[in-house]
Coordinates of C-alpha atoms and ligand atoms in Angstrom, one line a residue:
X1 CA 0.3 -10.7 -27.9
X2 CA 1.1 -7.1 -26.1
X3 CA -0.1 -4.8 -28.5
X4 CA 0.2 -1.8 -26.5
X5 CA 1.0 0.0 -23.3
X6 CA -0.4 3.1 -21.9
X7 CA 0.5 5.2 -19.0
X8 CA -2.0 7.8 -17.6
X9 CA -2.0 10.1 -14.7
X10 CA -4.6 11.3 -12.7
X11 CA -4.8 13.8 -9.8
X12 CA -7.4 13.6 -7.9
X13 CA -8.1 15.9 -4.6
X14 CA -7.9 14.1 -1.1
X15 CA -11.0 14.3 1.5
X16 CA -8.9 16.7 3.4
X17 CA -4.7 17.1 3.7
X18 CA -2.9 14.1 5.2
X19 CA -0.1 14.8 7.0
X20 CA 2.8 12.8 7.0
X21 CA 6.1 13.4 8.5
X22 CA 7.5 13.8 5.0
X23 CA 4.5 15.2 3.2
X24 CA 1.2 17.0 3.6
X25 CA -1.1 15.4 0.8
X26 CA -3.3 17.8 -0.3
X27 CA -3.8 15.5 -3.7
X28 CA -3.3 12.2 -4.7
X29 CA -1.3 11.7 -8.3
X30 CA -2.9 7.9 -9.4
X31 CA -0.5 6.2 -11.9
X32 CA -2.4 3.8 -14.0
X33 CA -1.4 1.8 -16.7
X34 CA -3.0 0.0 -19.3
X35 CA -2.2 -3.1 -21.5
X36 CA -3.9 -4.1 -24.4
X37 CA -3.4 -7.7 -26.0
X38 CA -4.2 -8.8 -29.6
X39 CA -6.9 -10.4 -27.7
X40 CA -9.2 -8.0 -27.1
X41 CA -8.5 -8.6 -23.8
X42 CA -6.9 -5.7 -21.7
X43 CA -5.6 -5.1 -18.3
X44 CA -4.9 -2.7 -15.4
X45 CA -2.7 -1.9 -13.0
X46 CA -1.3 0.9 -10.9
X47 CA 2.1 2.2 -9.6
X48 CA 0.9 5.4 -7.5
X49 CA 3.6 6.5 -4.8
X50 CA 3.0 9.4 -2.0
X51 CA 4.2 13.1 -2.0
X52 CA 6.0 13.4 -5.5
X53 CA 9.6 12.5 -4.6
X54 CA 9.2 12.7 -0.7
X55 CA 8.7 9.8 0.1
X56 CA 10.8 7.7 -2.6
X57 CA 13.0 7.4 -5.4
X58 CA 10.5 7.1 -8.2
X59 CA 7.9 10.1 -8.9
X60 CA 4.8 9.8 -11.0
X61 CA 6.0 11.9 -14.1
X62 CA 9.2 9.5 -13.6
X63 CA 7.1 6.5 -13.6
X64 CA 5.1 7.4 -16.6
X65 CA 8.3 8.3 -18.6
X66 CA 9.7 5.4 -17.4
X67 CA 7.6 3.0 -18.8
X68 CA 6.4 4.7 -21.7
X69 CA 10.1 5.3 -22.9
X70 CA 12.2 2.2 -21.3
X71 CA 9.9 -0.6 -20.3
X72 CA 6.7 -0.9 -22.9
X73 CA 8.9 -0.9 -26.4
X74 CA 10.4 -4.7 -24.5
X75 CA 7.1 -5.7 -24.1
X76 CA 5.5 -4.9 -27.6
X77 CA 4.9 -8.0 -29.2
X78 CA 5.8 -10.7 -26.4
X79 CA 3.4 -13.1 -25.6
X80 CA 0.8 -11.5 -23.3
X81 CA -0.1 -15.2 -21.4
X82 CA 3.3 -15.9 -20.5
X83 CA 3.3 -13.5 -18.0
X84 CA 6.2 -14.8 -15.5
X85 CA 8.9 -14.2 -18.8
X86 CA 8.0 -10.9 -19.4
X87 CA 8.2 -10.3 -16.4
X88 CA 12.0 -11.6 -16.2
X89 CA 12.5 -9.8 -19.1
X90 CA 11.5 -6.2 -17.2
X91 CA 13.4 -7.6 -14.2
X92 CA 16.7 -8.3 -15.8
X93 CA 16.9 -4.9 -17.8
X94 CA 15.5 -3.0 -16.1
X95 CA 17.4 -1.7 -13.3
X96 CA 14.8 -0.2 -9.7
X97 CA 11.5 1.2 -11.0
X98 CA 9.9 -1.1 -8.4
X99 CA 6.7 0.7 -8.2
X100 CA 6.8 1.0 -12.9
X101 CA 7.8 -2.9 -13.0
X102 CA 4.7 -3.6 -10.3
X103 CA 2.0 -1.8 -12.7
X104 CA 3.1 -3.7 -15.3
X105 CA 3.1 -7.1 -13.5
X106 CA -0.8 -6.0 -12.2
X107 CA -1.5 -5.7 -15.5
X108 CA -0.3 -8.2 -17.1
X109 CA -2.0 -10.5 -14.4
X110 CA -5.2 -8.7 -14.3
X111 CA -5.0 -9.6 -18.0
X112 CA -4.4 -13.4 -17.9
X113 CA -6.5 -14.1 -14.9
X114 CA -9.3 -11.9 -17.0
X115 CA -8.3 -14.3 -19.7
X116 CA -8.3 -17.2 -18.0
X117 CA -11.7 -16.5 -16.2
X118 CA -10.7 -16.8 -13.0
X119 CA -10.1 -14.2 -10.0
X120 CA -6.5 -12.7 -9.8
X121 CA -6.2 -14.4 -6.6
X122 CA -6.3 -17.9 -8.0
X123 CA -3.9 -17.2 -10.4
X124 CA -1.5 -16.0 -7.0
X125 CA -1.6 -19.6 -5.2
X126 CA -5.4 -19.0 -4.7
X127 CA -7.1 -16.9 -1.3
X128 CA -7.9 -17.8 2.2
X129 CA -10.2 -14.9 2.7
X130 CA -12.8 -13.0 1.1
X131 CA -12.9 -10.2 3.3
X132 CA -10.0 -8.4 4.8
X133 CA -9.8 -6.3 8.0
X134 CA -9.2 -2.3 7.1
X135 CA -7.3 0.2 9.0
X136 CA -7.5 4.1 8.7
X137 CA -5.2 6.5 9.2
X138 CA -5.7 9.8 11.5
X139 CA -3.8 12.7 9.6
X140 CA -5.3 15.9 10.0
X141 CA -2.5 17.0 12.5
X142 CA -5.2 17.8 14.8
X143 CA -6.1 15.6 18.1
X144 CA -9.9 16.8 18.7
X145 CA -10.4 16.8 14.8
X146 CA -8.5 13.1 14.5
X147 CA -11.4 12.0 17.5
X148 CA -14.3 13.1 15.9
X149 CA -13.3 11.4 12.5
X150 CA -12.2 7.6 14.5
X151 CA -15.6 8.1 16.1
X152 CA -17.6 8.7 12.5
X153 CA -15.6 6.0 11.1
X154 CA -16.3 3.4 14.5
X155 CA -20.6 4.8 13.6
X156 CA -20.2 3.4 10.0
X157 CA -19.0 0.4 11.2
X158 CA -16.0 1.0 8.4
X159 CA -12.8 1.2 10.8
X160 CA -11.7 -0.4 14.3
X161 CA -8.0 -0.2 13.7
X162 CA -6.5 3.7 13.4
X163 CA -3.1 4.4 12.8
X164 CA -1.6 7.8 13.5
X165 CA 1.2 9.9 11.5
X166 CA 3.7 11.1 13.9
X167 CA 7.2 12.2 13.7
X168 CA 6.4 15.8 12.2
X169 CA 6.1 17.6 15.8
X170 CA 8.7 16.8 19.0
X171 CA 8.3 13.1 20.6
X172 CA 6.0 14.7 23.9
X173 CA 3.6 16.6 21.5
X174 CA 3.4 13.2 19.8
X175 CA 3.4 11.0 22.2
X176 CA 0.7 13.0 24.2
X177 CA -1.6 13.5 20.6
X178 CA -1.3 9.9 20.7
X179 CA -2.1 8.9 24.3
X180 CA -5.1 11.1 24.0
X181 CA -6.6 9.5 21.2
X182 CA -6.4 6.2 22.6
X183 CA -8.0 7.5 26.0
X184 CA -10.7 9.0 23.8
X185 CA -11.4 5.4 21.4
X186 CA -11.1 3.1 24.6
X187 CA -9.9 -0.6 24.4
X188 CA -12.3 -1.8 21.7
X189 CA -10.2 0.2 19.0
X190 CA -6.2 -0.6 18.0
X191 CA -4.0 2.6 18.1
X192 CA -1.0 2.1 16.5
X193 CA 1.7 4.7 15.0
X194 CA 3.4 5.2 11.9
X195 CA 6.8 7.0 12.8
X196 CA 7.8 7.4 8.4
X197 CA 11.2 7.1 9.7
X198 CA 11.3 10.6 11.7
X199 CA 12.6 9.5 14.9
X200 CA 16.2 9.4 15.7
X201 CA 17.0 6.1 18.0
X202 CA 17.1 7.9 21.4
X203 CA 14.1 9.6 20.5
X204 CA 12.8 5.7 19.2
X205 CA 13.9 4.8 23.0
X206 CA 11.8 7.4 24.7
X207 CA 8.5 7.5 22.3
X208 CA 8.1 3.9 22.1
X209 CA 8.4 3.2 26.5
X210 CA 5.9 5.7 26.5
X211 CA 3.6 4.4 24.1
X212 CA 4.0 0.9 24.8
X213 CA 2.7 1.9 28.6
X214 CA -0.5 3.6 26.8
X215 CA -1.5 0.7 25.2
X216 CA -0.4 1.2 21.4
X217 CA -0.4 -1.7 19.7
X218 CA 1.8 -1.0 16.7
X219 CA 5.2 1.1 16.1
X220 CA 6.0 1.4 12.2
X221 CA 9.3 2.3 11.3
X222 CA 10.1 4.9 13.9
X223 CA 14.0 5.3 12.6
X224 CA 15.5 5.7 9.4
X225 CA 14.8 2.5 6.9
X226 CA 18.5 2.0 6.5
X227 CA 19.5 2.0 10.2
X228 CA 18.6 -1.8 10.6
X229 CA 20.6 -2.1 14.0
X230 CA 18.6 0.2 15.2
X231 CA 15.4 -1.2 14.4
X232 CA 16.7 -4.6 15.5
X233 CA 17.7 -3.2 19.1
X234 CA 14.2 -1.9 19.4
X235 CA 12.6 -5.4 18.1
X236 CA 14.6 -6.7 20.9
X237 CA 14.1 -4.0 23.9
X238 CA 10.2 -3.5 23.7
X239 CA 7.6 -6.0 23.6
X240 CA 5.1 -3.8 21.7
X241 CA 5.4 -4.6 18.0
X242 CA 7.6 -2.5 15.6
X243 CA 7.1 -3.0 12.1
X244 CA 9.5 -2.3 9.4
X245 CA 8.2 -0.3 6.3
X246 CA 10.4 1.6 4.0
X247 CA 12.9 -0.9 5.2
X248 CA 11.4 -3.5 2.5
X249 CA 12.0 -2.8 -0.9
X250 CA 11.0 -6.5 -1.6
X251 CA 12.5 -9.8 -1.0
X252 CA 16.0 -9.6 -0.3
X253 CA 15.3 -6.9 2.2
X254 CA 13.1 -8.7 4.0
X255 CA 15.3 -11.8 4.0
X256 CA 17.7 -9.2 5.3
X257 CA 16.1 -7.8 7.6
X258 CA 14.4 -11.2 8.9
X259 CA 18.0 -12.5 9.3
X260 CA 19.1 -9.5 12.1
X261 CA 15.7 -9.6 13.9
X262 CA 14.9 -6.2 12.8
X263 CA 11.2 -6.5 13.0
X264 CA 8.4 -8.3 14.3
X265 CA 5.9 -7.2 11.6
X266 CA 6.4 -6.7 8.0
X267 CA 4.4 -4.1 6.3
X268 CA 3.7 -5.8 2.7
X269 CA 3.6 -3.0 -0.3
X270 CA 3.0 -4.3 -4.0
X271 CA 4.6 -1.5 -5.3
X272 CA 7.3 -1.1 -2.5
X273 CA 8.2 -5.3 -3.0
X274 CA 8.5 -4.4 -7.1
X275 CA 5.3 -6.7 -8.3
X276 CA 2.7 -8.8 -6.8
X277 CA 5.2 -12.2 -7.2
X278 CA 7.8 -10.2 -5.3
X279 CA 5.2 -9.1 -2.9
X280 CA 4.1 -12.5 -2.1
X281 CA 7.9 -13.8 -1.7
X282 CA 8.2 -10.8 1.2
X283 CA 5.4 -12.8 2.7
X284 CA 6.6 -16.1 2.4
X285 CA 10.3 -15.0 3.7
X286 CA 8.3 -13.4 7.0
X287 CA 6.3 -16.8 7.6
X288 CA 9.6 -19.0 7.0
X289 CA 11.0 -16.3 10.0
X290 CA 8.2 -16.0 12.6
X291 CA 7.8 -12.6 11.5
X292 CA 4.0 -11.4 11.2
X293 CA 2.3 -9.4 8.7
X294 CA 0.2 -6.2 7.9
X295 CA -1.1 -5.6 4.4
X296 CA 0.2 -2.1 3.4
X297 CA -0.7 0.7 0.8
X298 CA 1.0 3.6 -0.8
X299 CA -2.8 5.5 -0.3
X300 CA -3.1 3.9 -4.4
X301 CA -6.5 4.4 -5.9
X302 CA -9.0 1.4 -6.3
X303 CA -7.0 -0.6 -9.1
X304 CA -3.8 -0.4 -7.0
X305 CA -5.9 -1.5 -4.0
X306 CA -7.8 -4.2 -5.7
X307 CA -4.4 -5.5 -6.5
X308 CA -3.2 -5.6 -2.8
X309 CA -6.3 -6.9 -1.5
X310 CA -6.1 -10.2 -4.1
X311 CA -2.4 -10.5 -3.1
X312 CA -3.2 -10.1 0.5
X313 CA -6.2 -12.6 0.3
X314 CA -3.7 -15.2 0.0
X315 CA -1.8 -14.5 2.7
X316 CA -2.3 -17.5 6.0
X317 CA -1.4 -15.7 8.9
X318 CA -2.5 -11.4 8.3
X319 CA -2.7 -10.9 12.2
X320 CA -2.3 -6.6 12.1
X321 CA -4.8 -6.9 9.7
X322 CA -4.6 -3.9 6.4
X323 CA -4.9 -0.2 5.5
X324 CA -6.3 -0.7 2.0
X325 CA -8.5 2.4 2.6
X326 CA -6.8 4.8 -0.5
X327 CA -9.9 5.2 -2.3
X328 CA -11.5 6.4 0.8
X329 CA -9.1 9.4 0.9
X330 CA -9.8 10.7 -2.4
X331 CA -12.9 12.7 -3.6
X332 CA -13.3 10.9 -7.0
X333 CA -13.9 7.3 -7.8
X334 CA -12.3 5.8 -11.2
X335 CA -14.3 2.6 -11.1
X336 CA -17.5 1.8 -12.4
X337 CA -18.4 0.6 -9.3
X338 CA -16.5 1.4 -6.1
X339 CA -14.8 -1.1 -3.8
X340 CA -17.0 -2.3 -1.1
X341 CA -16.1 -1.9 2.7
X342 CA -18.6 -3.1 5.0
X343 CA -18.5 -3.9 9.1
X344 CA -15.1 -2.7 9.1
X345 CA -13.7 -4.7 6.3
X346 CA -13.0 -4.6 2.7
X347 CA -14.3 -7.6 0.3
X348 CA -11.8 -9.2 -1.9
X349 CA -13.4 -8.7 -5.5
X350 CA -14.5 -12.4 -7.0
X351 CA -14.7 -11.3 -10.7
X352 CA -12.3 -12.3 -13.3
X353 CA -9.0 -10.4 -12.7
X354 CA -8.7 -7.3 -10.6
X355 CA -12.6 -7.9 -10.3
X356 CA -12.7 -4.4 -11.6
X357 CA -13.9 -1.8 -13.9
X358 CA -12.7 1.5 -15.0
X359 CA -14.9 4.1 -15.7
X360 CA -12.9 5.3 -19.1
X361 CA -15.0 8.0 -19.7
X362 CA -14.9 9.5 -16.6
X363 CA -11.1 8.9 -16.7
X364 CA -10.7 10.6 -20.1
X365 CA -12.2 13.8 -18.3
X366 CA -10.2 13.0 -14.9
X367 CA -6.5 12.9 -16.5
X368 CA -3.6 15.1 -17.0
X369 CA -3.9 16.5 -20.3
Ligands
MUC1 C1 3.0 4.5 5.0 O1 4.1 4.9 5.3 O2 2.6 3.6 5.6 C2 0.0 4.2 4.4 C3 -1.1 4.7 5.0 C4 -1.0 6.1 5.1 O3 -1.7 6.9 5.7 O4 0.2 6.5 4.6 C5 0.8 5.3 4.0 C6 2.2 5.2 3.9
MG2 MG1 4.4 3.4 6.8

């Protein structure tokens, strides 16, 4: 039985600000709930979004009040193992809150699987990998400073694939920050771009034929997430890869946007999709369409990214690879013992659940009182 549901946030300082076109991050609010059942057995899961309300509908203090006040009191009492009708239950009442509905679905699954002594990713169709390739993002808004942290990051053997924020300053300051970074990291490294939505199409036109002739490998939603013709028209004009993002608020967007050609890659969020079943159905919908994939993050701590990495394990075909680097942006660690990435990859956990463990105490010092 769910016996009861807490919501906690926690703010914890990034390694340095990471600028977005729609936010500079300075910190990094994590939203984490926990679920205790009648069990004893309790689970974890995490609905952290970027840059309060820049980036999307649902805020942290949102979240929290969200669940604490609308979601839990359905919950209270239901039977914590049948985790697919609870979840129906949230689904069916509860209107959005895709990123409050996703915590709870984490944890509730964490909880089961941890029940169930088996890895979350068995309880999700079962993995396919143990290890999962890690991108990281160059944001310090910076070209010389963006080099010399790809080159520390090439040294510790921790990242190969670097994806840039653009879209803040015009498209030929952009383009030639880009252009130069990829000159500077050579062939062996992937340079791609994430655009956040900031280019209008004409400026989507000129960027992308110039970065497609500099060798990027990767344009993520250059125009606005609603402007699907757009995005479609670019699919179709460029043969470098353009990947929608905050075009996919889970499955019925990406069987949208699938059906118009709008993409070539999908850029799979738990929390964006709603859950980890709605994440994996945004996967299924891009194999059933040719479409390829790329495990995304909303820069979540480790529990969030955990979550992802056992929903991404799962996945056949992850050909652009992931960017489950969040706890690698922030200065403080909530687990016991951090995630491990290791020649440029991050390991799927293979304990029971999440495959992870919260440091409480350090948490009951870390949160917002
Ligand atoms: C986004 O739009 O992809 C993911 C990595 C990063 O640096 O920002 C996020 C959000
Ligand atoms: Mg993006």
């Amino acid at each position: 039985m769910i016996q009861s549901i807490e919501t906690i946030l926690v703010d914890v300082p990034t390694i340095r600000p990471h600028k977005l076109s729609v936010a500079t991050m300075n910190t990094q609010t994590l939203v984490l709930v926990r679920v205790r059942c009648a069990d004893g057995i309790e689970g974890w899961g995490e609905a952290t979004t970027i840059g309060g309300l820049n980036y999307g509908g649902e805020s942290p203090e949102s979240i929290k009040t969200n669940i604490d006040t609308h979601i839990a009191p359905l919950l209270i009492g239901m039977d914590a193992s049948q985790v697919a009708k609870a979840m129906m239950k949230i689904r069916k009442i509860i209107q959005d809150n895709r990123f409050a509905k996703c915590a709870i679905e984490t944890a509730l699954l964490d909880a089961q699987a941890r029940r169930l002594n088996i890895p979350l990713s068995e309880l999700l169709g079962g993995r396919v990998r143990d290890t999962l390739p890690v991108a990281w993002t160059l944001a310090s808004g910076d070209t010389v400073k963006d080099i010399a942290e790809a080159e520390k990051m090439l040294e510790l053997r921790r990242h190969r694939i670097f994806k840039l924020k653009i879209g803040l300053r015009s498209v030929a300051d952009d383009v030639a920050h880009v252009l130069a970074i990829k000159k500077a990291l050579g062939d062996q490294v992937s340079v791609r771009v994430d655009v956040n939505q900031a280019w209008s199409e004409m400026d989507a036109v000129n960027g992308i034929a110039a970065l497609e002739a500099g060798g990027i490998d990767l344009i993520e939603q250059p125009v606005r997430a609603e402007n699907m013709a757009a995005m479609a028209r670019l699919t179709q004009r460029f043969s470098v890869a353009i990947m929608a993002d905050e075009a996919l608020h889970g499955p019925q967007d990406a069987y949208q946007v699938a059906m118009q050609n709008a993409a070539d890659v999908f850029a799979v969020k738990i929390t964006q999709s709603g859950g980890l079943i709605p994440a994996l159905q945004v996967a299924t919908v891009a194999q059933l369409s040719g479409v390829s994939l790329y495990g995304g993050t909303m820069l979540e701590g480790a529990v969030g990214t955990a979550a992802s990495a056992h929903v991404f394990s799962t996945f056949t075909d992850l050909s652009f690879g992931t960017e489950l680097f969040g706890p690698l942006l922030l200065t403080e660690e909530v687990l016991r013992e951090p995630l491990v990435y290791k020649d440029f990859m991050l390991e799927v956990p293979k304990k029971p659940g999440l495959g992870v463990e919260i440091d409480l105490e350090k948490l009951q010092f870390m949160r917002r009182q």
